[in-house]
PDB file of C-alpha atoms in Angstrom:
ATOM      1  CA  MET A   1     -34.391  10.544  -4.710  1.00  0.00           C
ATOM      2  CA  THR A   2     -37.777   9.162  -5.476  1.00  0.00           C
ATOM      3  CA  GLY A   3     -39.660   9.014  -8.777  1.00  0.00           C
ATOM      4  CA  ALA A   4     -38.232   9.299 -12.141  1.00  0.00           C
ATOM      5  CA  VAL A   5     -36.409  12.331 -12.739  1.00  0.00           C
ATOM      6  CA  SER A   6     -36.009  13.713 -16.293  1.00  0.00           C
ATOM      7  CA  ILE A   7     -33.114  15.087 -17.926  1.00  0.00           C
ATOM      8  CA  ALA A   8     -33.094  18.693 -19.343  1.00  0.00           C
ATOM      9  CA  VAL A   9     -31.031  18.508 -22.748  1.00  0.00           C
ATOM     10  CA  GLN A  10     -30.588  21.565 -24.428  1.00  0.00           C
ATOM     11  CA  PRO A  11     -31.415  20.932 -28.258  1.00  0.00           C
ATOM     12  CA  LEU A  12     -28.785  21.731 -30.866  1.00  0.00           C
ATOM     13  CA  GLY A  13     -29.953  23.736 -33.983  1.00  0.00           C
ATOM     14  CA  PRO A  14     -29.096  22.616 -37.471  1.00  0.00           C
ATOM     15  CA  LEU A  15     -25.661  23.876 -37.513  1.00  0.00           C
ATOM     16  CA  GLY A  16     -24.803  22.703 -34.132  1.00  0.00           C
ATOM     17  CA  VAL A  17     -26.003  19.097 -35.356  1.00  0.00           C
ATOM     18  CA  VAL A  18     -23.540  19.127 -38.364  1.00  0.00           C
ATOM     19  CA  GLY A  19     -20.811  20.693 -36.134  1.00  0.00           C
ATOM     20  CA  SER A  20     -21.164  17.834 -33.399  1.00  0.00           C
ATOM     21  CA  LEU A  21     -21.213  15.111 -36.064  1.00  0.00           C
ATOM     22  CA  CYS A  22     -18.261  16.309 -37.849  1.00  0.00           C
ATOM     23  CA  ARG A  23     -16.474  16.644 -34.373  1.00  0.00           C
ATOM     24  CA  THR A  24     -17.543  12.787 -33.867  1.00  0.00           C
ATOM     25  CA  ALA A  25     -16.391  11.603 -37.273  1.00  0.00           C
ATOM     26  CA  ILE A  26     -12.946  13.249 -36.480  1.00  0.00           C
ATOM     27  CA  PHE A  27     -12.963  11.824 -33.122  1.00  0.00           C
ATOM     28  CA  TYR A  28     -13.474   8.234 -34.092  1.00  0.00           C
ATOM     29  CA  THR A  29     -10.893   8.293 -37.193  1.00  0.00           C
ATOM     30  CA  TRP A  30      -8.262   9.477 -34.707  1.00  0.00           C
ATOM     31  CA  SER A  31      -9.255   7.155 -32.084  1.00  0.00           C
ATOM     32  CA  GLY A  32      -8.645   4.264 -34.650  1.00  0.00           C
ATOM     33  CA  VAL A  33      -4.970   5.640 -35.015  1.00  0.00           C
ATOM     34  CA  HIS A  34      -4.573   6.298 -31.865  1.00  0.00           C
ATOM     35  CA  LEU A  35      -5.559   2.733 -30.454  1.00  0.00           C
ATOM     36  CA  LEU A  36      -2.974   1.427 -32.693  1.00  0.00           C
ATOM     37  CA  ALA A  37      -0.340   3.471 -31.146  1.00  0.00           C
ATOM     38  CA  ILE A  38      -1.558   2.492 -27.257  1.00  0.00           C
ATOM     39  CA  THR A  39      -1.397  -1.127 -28.300  1.00  0.00           C
ATOM     40  CA  GLY A  40       1.998  -0.768 -29.842  1.00  0.00           C
ATOM     41  CA  ALA A  41       3.161   1.030 -26.876  1.00  0.00           C
ATOM     42  CA  ALA A  42       1.723  -1.624 -24.502  1.00  0.00           C
ATOM     43  CA  LEU A  43       3.505  -4.417 -26.458  1.00  0.00           C
ATOM     44  CA  ALA A  44       6.845  -2.974 -26.967  1.00  0.00           C
ATOM     45  CA  ARG A  45       7.244  -1.750 -23.230  1.00  0.00           C
ATOM     46  CA  PRO A  46       4.867  -3.649 -21.117  1.00  0.00           C
ATOM     47  CA  GLU A  47       6.213  -2.513 -17.832  1.00  0.00           C
ATOM     48  CA  SER A  48       6.196   0.953 -18.647  1.00  0.00           C
ATOM     49  CA  ASP A  49       3.588   3.609 -18.396  1.00  0.00           C
ATOM     50  CA  LEU A  50       3.724   4.652 -21.949  1.00  0.00           C
ATOM     51  CA  TRP A  51       0.729   3.460 -23.030  1.00  0.00           C
ATOM     52  CA  TYR A  52      -1.235   4.836 -20.374  1.00  0.00           C
ATOM     53  CA  ARG A  53       0.226   8.282 -20.946  1.00  0.00           C
ATOM     54  CA  TRP A  54      -0.634   7.897 -24.699  1.00  0.00           C
ATOM     55  CA  ALA A  55      -4.340   6.945 -23.462  1.00  0.00           C
ATOM     56  CA  ARG A  56      -4.771   9.731 -21.410  1.00  0.00           C
ATOM     57  CA  GLY A  57      -3.729  12.198 -24.395  1.00  0.00           C
ATOM     58  CA  TRP A  58      -6.579  10.145 -26.470  1.00  0.00           C
ATOM     59  CA  VAL A  59      -8.901  11.186 -23.925  1.00  0.00           C
ATOM     60  CA  ARG A  60      -7.848  14.627 -23.561  1.00  0.00           C
ATOM     61  CA  PHE A  61      -8.414  15.101 -27.169  1.00  0.00           C
ATOM     62  CA  GLY A  62     -11.614  13.573 -27.051  1.00  0.00           C
ATOM     63  CA  LEU A  63     -12.895  16.024 -24.377  1.00  0.00           C
ATOM     64  CA  GLY A  64     -11.237  18.880 -26.058  1.00  0.00           C
ATOM     65  CA  ILE A  65     -12.763  18.308 -29.375  1.00  0.00           C
ATOM     66  CA  PHE A  66     -16.128  18.017 -27.504  1.00  0.00           C
ATOM     67  CA  ARG A  67     -15.348  21.108 -25.732  1.00  0.00           C
ATOM     68  CA  ILE A  68     -16.103  19.137 -22.429  1.00  0.00           C
ATOM     69  CA  GLU A  69     -14.478  20.099 -19.261  1.00  0.00           C
ATOM     70  CA  VAL A  70     -14.126  17.560 -16.193  1.00  0.00           C
ATOM     71  CA  GLU A  71     -14.114  18.775 -12.356  1.00  0.00           C
ATOM     72  CA  CYS A  72     -13.296  16.422  -9.529  1.00  0.00           C
ATOM     73  CA  GLU A  73     -13.675  16.855  -5.671  1.00  0.00           C
ATOM     74  CA  GLY A  74     -12.004  14.431  -3.486  1.00  0.00           C
ATOM     75  CA  LEU A  75      -9.077  13.133  -5.346  1.00  0.00           C
ATOM     76  CA  ASP A  76      -7.107  12.797  -2.394  1.00  0.00           C
ATOM     77  CA  ARG A  77      -9.406  10.196  -0.877  1.00  0.00           C
ATOM     78  CA  LEU A  78      -8.079   7.682  -3.257  1.00  0.00           C
ATOM     79  CA  PRO A  79      -5.519   5.496  -1.566  1.00  0.00           C
ATOM     80  CA  ALA A  80      -2.012   6.640  -2.075  1.00  0.00           C
ATOM     81  CA  GLY A  81       0.042   4.408  -4.108  1.00  0.00           C
ATOM     82  CA  GLY A  82      -2.303   1.106  -3.526  1.00  0.00           C
ATOM     83  CA  ASP A  83      -5.145  -0.613  -5.516  1.00  0.00           C
ATOM     84  CA  CYS A  84      -8.491   0.007  -4.958  1.00  0.00           C
ATOM     85  CA  VAL A  85     -12.156  -0.620  -6.467  1.00  0.00           C
ATOM     86  CA  VAL A  86     -14.100   2.282  -7.360  1.00  0.00           C
ATOM     87  CA  LEU A  87     -17.730   1.978  -7.993  1.00  0.00           C
ATOM     88  CA  ALA A  88     -19.653   5.025  -9.630  1.00  0.00           C
ATOM     89  CA  ASN A  89     -23.082   5.919 -11.137  1.00  0.00           C
ATOM     90  CA  HIS A  90     -23.552   5.459 -14.807  1.00  0.00           C
ATOM     91  CA  ARG A  91     -25.082   8.047 -17.134  1.00  0.00           C
ATOM     92  CA  SER A  92     -23.129   8.712 -20.556  1.00  0.00           C
ATOM     93  CA  ASN A  93     -20.401   7.180 -22.745  1.00  0.00           C
ATOM     94  CA  PHE A  94     -18.391   9.942 -21.863  1.00  0.00           C
ATOM     95  CA  ASP A  95     -18.241   8.930 -18.071  1.00  0.00           C
ATOM     96  CA  VAL A  96     -15.176   6.532 -18.906  1.00  0.00           C
ATOM     97  CA  LEU A  97     -13.477   9.493 -20.217  1.00  0.00           C
ATOM     98  CA  ALA A  98     -13.845  11.605 -17.543  1.00  0.00           C
ATOM     99  CA  VAL A  99     -12.764   9.199 -14.781  1.00  0.00           C
ATOM    100  CA  ILE A 100      -9.822   8.848 -16.754  1.00  0.00           C
ATOM    101  CA  GLN A 101      -9.251  12.561 -17.061  1.00  0.00           C
ATOM    102  CA  ALA A 102      -9.911  13.287 -13.641  1.00  0.00           C
ATOM    103  CA  PHE A 103      -7.886  10.406 -12.038  1.00  0.00           C
ATOM    104  CA  GLY A 104      -4.809  11.845 -13.934  1.00  0.00           C
ATOM    105  CA  LYS A 105      -1.353   9.598 -13.471  1.00  0.00           C
ATOM    106  CA  ARG A 106      -3.211   7.007 -11.539  1.00  0.00           C
ATOM    107  CA  GLU A 107      -4.279   4.262 -13.885  1.00  0.00           C
ATOM    108  CA  THR A 108      -7.395   2.753 -14.152  1.00  0.00           C
ATOM    109  CA  ARG A 109      -8.554  -0.728 -15.148  1.00  0.00           C
ATOM    110  CA  TRP A 110     -11.927  -1.346 -16.886  1.00  0.00           C
ATOM    111  CA  VAL A 111     -13.929  -4.753 -16.516  1.00  0.00           C
ATOM    112  CA  ALA A 112     -15.121  -6.071 -19.917  1.00  0.00           C
ATOM    113  CA  LYS A 113     -16.704  -9.152 -21.052  1.00  0.00           C
ATOM    114  CA  ARG A 114     -14.351 -11.773 -22.207  1.00  0.00           C
ATOM    115  CA  GLU A 115     -15.887 -11.941 -25.559  1.00  0.00           C
ATOM    116  CA  LEU A 116     -14.260  -8.809 -26.548  1.00  0.00           C
ATOM    117  CA  ARG A 117     -11.242 -10.090 -27.102  1.00  0.00           C
ATOM    118  CA  ARG A 118     -12.705 -11.456 -30.589  1.00  0.00           C
ATOM    119  CA  VAL A 119     -12.875  -7.941 -31.773  1.00  0.00           C
ATOM    120  CA  PRO A 120      -9.943  -7.213 -33.974  1.00  0.00           C
ATOM    121  CA  VAL A 121      -7.269  -4.692 -32.525  1.00  0.00           C
ATOM    122  CA  PHE A 122      -9.713  -3.561 -29.912  1.00  0.00           C
ATOM    123  CA  GLY A 123      -9.615  -6.911 -28.442  1.00  0.00           C
ATOM    124  CA  LEU A 124      -6.020  -7.015 -28.334  1.00  0.00           C
ATOM    125  CA  ALA A 125      -5.611  -3.712 -27.038  1.00  0.00           C
ATOM    126  CA  LEU A 126      -7.845  -4.454 -24.172  1.00  0.00           C
ATOM    127  CA  GLN A 127      -5.499  -7.632 -23.109  1.00  0.00           C
ATOM    128  CA  VAL A 128      -2.099  -5.902 -23.383  1.00  0.00           C
ATOM    129  CA  THR A 129      -3.117  -2.732 -21.573  1.00  0.00           C
ATOM    130  CA  GLY A 130      -4.075  -5.363 -18.573  1.00  0.00           C
ATOM    131  CA  GLN A 131      -8.049  -4.588 -18.545  1.00  0.00           C
ATOM    132  CA  ILE A 132      -9.859  -7.211 -16.758  1.00  0.00           C
ATOM    133  CA  LEU A 133     -11.438  -9.357 -19.130  1.00  0.00           C
ATOM    134  CA  ILE A 134     -13.892 -11.578 -17.114  1.00  0.00           C
ATOM    135  CA  ASP A 135     -16.171 -14.536 -17.899  1.00  0.00           C
ATOM    136  CA  ARG A 136     -19.154 -13.699 -15.902  1.00  0.00           C
ATOM    137  CA  GLY A 137     -20.227 -17.002 -15.494  1.00  0.00           C
ATOM    138  CA  ASN A 138     -16.907 -17.920 -13.921  1.00  0.00           C
ATOM    139  CA  HIS A 139     -16.420 -15.765 -10.483  1.00  0.00           C
ATOM    140  CA  ALA A 140     -13.215 -17.453  -9.921  1.00  0.00           C
ATOM    141  CA  GLN A 141     -11.692 -16.770 -13.035  1.00  0.00           C
ATOM    142  CA  ALA A 142     -12.825 -13.127 -12.790  1.00  0.00           C
ATOM    143  CA  ILE A 143     -11.111 -12.842  -9.802  1.00  0.00           C
ATOM    144  CA  ASP A 144      -7.607 -14.354 -10.756  1.00  0.00           C
ATOM    145  CA  GLU A 145      -7.914 -12.000 -13.892  1.00  0.00           C
ATOM    146  CA  LEU A 146      -8.083  -9.404 -11.431  1.00  0.00           C
ATOM    147  CA  ARG A 147      -5.467 -10.041  -9.374  1.00  0.00           C
ATOM    148  CA  ARG A 148      -3.165 -10.881 -12.203  1.00  0.00           C
ATOM    149  CA  ASN A 149      -3.337  -6.742 -13.255  1.00  0.00           C
ATOM    150  CA  LEU A 150      -3.243  -5.247 -10.152  1.00  0.00           C
ATOM    151  CA  GLY A 151      -0.440  -4.490  -8.031  1.00  0.00           C
ATOM    152  CA  ARG A 152       2.207  -2.882 -10.334  1.00  0.00           C
ATOM    153  CA  ARG A 153       1.738   1.011 -10.091  1.00  0.00           C
ATOM    154  CA  GLY A 154      -1.507   1.398  -8.233  1.00  0.00           C
ATOM    155  CA  ALA A 155      -4.502   1.249 -10.079  1.00  0.00           C
ATOM    156  CA  SER A 156      -8.194   1.792  -9.596  1.00  0.00           C
ATOM    157  CA  VAL A 157     -10.640  -0.994 -10.995  1.00  0.00           C
ATOM    158  CA  VAL A 158     -13.752   0.838 -12.060  1.00  0.00           C
ATOM    159  CA  PHE A 159     -17.265  -0.869 -11.934  1.00  0.00           C
ATOM    160  CA  PHE A 160     -20.384   0.683 -13.101  1.00  0.00           C
ATOM    161  CA  PRO A 161     -22.602  -1.536 -10.715  1.00  0.00           C
ATOM    162  CA  GLU A 162     -26.006  -0.277 -12.700  1.00  0.00           C
ATOM    163  CA  GLY A 163     -24.985  -2.217 -15.667  1.00  0.00           C
ATOM    164  CA  HIS A 164     -25.997   0.051 -17.865  1.00  0.00           C
ATOM    165  CA  ARG A 165     -26.916   3.877 -17.968  1.00  0.00           C
ATOM    166  CA  SER A 166     -30.109   5.333 -16.355  1.00  0.00           C
ATOM    167  CA  ASP A 167     -32.725   7.135 -18.646  1.00  0.00           C
ATOM    168  CA  GLY A 168     -33.070   9.645 -15.774  1.00  0.00           C
ATOM    169  CA  LEU A 169     -31.120  10.879 -13.057  1.00  0.00           C
ATOM    170  CA  GLU A 170     -32.459   8.412 -10.473  1.00  0.00           C
ATOM    171  CA  LEU A 171     -29.999   5.359  -9.564  1.00  0.00           C
ATOM    172  CA  LEU A 172     -30.799   1.854 -10.986  1.00  0.00           C
ATOM    173  CA  ARG A 173     -30.470  -1.064  -9.177  1.00  0.00           C
ATOM    174  CA  PHE A 174     -26.822  -2.092  -8.078  1.00  0.00           C
ATOM    175  CA  LYS A 175     -25.363  -5.363  -8.537  1.00  0.00           C
ATOM    176  CA  LYS A 176     -23.133  -6.913  -6.423  1.00  0.00           C
ATOM    177  CA  GLY A 177     -20.408  -8.015  -8.376  1.00  0.00           C
ATOM    178  CA  GLY A 178     -18.103  -5.153  -7.987  1.00  0.00           C
ATOM    179  CA  ALA A 179     -18.405  -5.433  -4.230  1.00  0.00           C
ATOM    180  CA  ALA A 180     -17.777  -9.184  -4.141  1.00  0.00           C
ATOM    181  CA  PHE A 181     -14.734  -8.318  -6.194  1.00  0.00           C
ATOM    182  CA  ALA A 182     -13.432  -5.946  -3.500  1.00  0.00           C
ATOM    183  CA  ILE A 183     -14.085  -8.496  -0.950  1.00  0.00           C
ATOM    184  CA  ASP A 184     -12.370 -11.256  -2.637  1.00  0.00           C
ATOM    185  CA  ALA A 185      -9.061  -9.241  -3.989  1.00  0.00           C
ATOM    186  CA  GLY A 186      -9.031  -7.638  -0.328  1.00  0.00           C
ATOM    187  CA  LEU A 187      -9.134  -3.989  -1.593  1.00  0.00           C
ATOM    188  CA  PRO A 188     -11.007  -0.761  -0.226  1.00  0.00           C
ATOM    189  CA  VAL A 189     -13.794   0.373  -2.076  1.00  0.00           C
ATOM    190  CA  VAL A 190     -14.368   3.885  -3.127  1.00  0.00           C
ATOM    191  CA  PRO A 191     -17.713   5.518  -4.008  1.00  0.00           C
ATOM    192  CA  LEU A 192     -17.565   7.811  -6.875  1.00  0.00           C
ATOM    193  CA  ALA A 193     -20.490  10.382  -8.243  1.00  0.00           C
ATOM    194  CA  ILE A 194     -20.678  11.497 -11.611  1.00  0.00           C
ATOM    195  CA  SER A 195     -23.149  14.047 -12.669  1.00  0.00           C
ATOM    196  CA  GLY A 196     -23.602  16.331 -15.845  1.00  0.00           C
ATOM    197  CA  SER A 197     -22.736  13.750 -18.615  1.00  0.00           C
ATOM    198  CA  GLU A 198     -26.149  12.645 -19.361  1.00  0.00           C
ATOM    199  CA  CYS A 199     -26.608  16.246 -20.607  1.00  0.00           C
ATOM    200  CA  LEU A 200     -23.737  16.092 -22.917  1.00  0.00           C
ATOM    201  CA  LEU A 201     -24.603  12.641 -24.555  1.00  0.00           C
ATOM    202  CA  PRO A 202     -28.250  11.689 -24.116  1.00  0.00           C
ATOM    203  CA  ARG A 203     -28.747   7.876 -24.352  1.00  0.00           C
ATOM    204  CA  GLY A 204     -29.240   7.049 -28.049  1.00  0.00           C
ATOM    205  CA  SER A 205     -27.743  10.500 -29.323  1.00  0.00           C
ATOM    206  CA  MET A 206     -24.733  10.824 -31.733  1.00  0.00           C
ATOM    207  CA  THR A 207     -24.529  14.653 -31.231  1.00  0.00           C
ATOM    208  CA  PRO A 208     -22.228  15.288 -28.257  1.00  0.00           C
ATOM    209  CA  ARG A 209     -22.763  18.584 -26.565  1.00  0.00           C
ATOM    210  CA  PRO A 210     -20.104  20.836 -24.847  1.00  0.00           C
ATOM    211  CA  GLY A 211     -20.220  21.691 -21.084  1.00  0.00           C
ATOM    212  CA  ALA A 212     -19.130  19.937 -17.919  1.00  0.00           C
ATOM    213  CA  ILE A 213     -18.985  16.518 -16.083  1.00  0.00           C
ATOM    214  CA  ARG A 214     -18.421  16.783 -12.519  1.00  0.00           C
ATOM    215  CA  LEU A 215     -16.926  13.974 -10.140  1.00  0.00           C
ATOM    216  CA  ARG A 216     -17.081  13.693  -6.371  1.00  0.00           C
ATOM    217  CA  VAL A 217     -15.216  10.943  -4.624  1.00  0.00           C
ATOM    218  CA  GLY A 218     -16.440   9.350  -1.466  1.00  0.00           C
ATOM    219  CA  GLU A 219     -14.523   8.325   1.570  1.00  0.00           C
ATOM    220  CA  PRO A 220     -12.839   4.659   1.054  1.00  0.00           C
ATOM    221  CA  ILE A 221     -14.446   1.883   2.629  1.00  0.00           C
ATOM    222  CA  ASP A 222     -12.418  -0.591   4.448  1.00  0.00           C
ATOM    223  CA  ILE A 223     -13.495  -4.236   3.722  1.00  0.00           C
ATOM    224  CA  SER A 224     -11.178  -5.886   6.016  1.00  0.00           C
ATOM    225  CA  GLY A 225     -13.064  -8.871   7.859  1.00  0.00           C
ATOM    226  CA  MET A 226     -15.729  -8.882   5.191  1.00  0.00           C
ATOM    227  CA  THR A 227     -16.994 -11.983   3.938  1.00  0.00           C
ATOM    228  CA  ALA A 228     -18.908 -13.207   0.665  1.00  0.00           C
ATOM    229  CA  ASP A 229     -22.224 -13.032   3.145  1.00  0.00           C
ATOM    230  CA  ASP A 230     -21.611  -8.852   3.407  1.00  0.00           C
ATOM    231  CA  ARG A 231     -21.483  -8.100  -0.228  1.00  0.00           C
ATOM    232  CA  GLU A 232     -24.954  -7.254  -0.327  1.00  0.00           C
ATOM    233  CA  SER A 233     -24.950  -5.190   2.572  1.00  0.00           C
ATOM    234  CA  LEU A 234     -21.845  -3.590   1.095  1.00  0.00           C
ATOM    235  CA  THR A 235     -23.362  -2.823  -2.227  1.00  0.00           C
ATOM    236  CA  ALA A 236     -26.364  -1.069  -0.275  1.00  0.00           C
ATOM    237  CA  ARG A 237     -23.976   1.031   1.466  1.00  0.00           C
ATOM    238  CA  VAL A 238     -22.011   2.056  -1.499  1.00  0.00           C
ATOM    239  CA  ARG A 239     -25.297   3.191  -3.452  1.00  0.00           C
ATOM    240  CA  ASP A 240     -26.455   5.245  -0.689  1.00  0.00           C
ATOM    241  CA  GLU A 241     -23.023   7.035  -0.407  1.00  0.00           C
ATOM    242  CA  ILE A 242     -23.101   7.482  -4.225  1.00  0.00           C
ATOM    243  CA  ASP A 243     -26.730   9.284  -3.929  1.00  0.00           C
ATOM    244  CA  ALA A 244     -25.601  11.310  -1.189  1.00  0.00           C
ATOM    245  CA  LEU A 245     -22.534  12.516  -3.141  1.00  0.00           C
ATOM    246  CA  LEU A 246     -24.752  13.200  -5.921  1.00  0.00           C
ATOM    247  CA  ALA A 247     -26.983  15.180  -3.767  1.00  0.00           C
ATOM    248  CA  LEU A 248     -23.915  17.687  -2.992  1.00  0.00           C
ATOM    249  CA  VAL A 249     -22.859  17.623  -6.544  1.00  0.00           C
ATOM    250  CA  GLU A 250     -26.083  18.500  -7.893  1.00  0.00           C
ATOM    251  CA  ARG A 251     -27.205  20.800  -4.828  1.00  0.00           C
ATOM    252  CA  ARG A 252     -30.628  18.941  -4.030  1.00  0.00           C
ATOM    253  CA  PRO A 253     -32.044  17.554  -1.011  1.00  0.00           C
ATOM    254  CA  ALA A 254     -29.781  14.516   0.420  1.00  0.00           C
ATOM    255  CA  PRO A 255     -31.985  11.195   0.180  1.00  0.00           C
ATOM    256  CA  THR A 256     -34.224  10.250   3.164  1.00  0.00           C
ATOM    257  CA  GLU A 257     -35.285   6.927   1.913  1.00  0.00           C
ATOM    258  CA  PRO A 258     -34.181   4.058  -0.632  1.00  0.00           C
ATOM    259  CA  ALA A 259     -35.037   5.079  -4.388  1.00  0.00           C
ATOM    260  CA  PRO A 260     -37.666   2.808  -6.154  1.00  0.00           C
ATOM    261  CA  GLY A 261     -35.887  -0.314  -7.600  1.00  0.00           C
ATOM    262  CA  SER A 262     -32.991   0.262  -5.192  1.00  0.00           C
ATOM    263  CA  SER A 263     -32.778  -3.733  -4.591  1.00  0.00           C
ATOM    264  CA  MET A 264     -29.430  -5.279  -5.383  1.00  0.00           C
ATOM    265  CA  ARG A 265     -29.024  -8.376  -7.929  1.00  0.00           C
ATOM    266  CA  GLU A 266     -26.225 -10.373  -9.019  1.00  0.00           C
TER     267      GLU A 266
END
């Protein structure tokens, strides 16, 4: 994919905007209540998957109220019963909900800044549900935190290596942190392409639109024998594979050359 690609977003009429804002208000109100329930379940039964079942219920509610469908191909490629590192492109806040919905009973773990622990209720929920809270300036602590929360029921640790959402459809630079995590933890890397969410909640918008999010899971990459010296080449490989997966999902020509700004950084 070369050059900036714009996103075609269907405008909402006045009634559509009002309806979307009302659904957003309901969603956030219910989310606050549900977050307390998820936290309580994780504290009361830490070895159970009860909290995750409730979390999946929250996801279904959110997608349902906004009338969003999730389609996913290639789920059988995820390592059965084992941990893995999933690297995905990022286009919308709905990406998180779409991944949780698509992966079903397979638990996901998300990497967040350690500072979020200070946020009332939300910070506690992140900790008790085993999310990966890292100090970005302390790589050793980040790996220890990752390992501490894995190995219980087979989880997918999800990274958005672009770091933030793109303003268009082109992939941004990929950071190497996800590849470094996978190599240090000895976990396979799974590329994941996410398409369509950019049209449902454009960046900066507070009015979600109904529609579909499509995901496609790539073939796992075995990192056996890789060292820290391989993280750049692994990151580049994953980026190329995600770009190729997006081409399949969006039915466009496969990329034949690196997109502008495709270089990696820490």
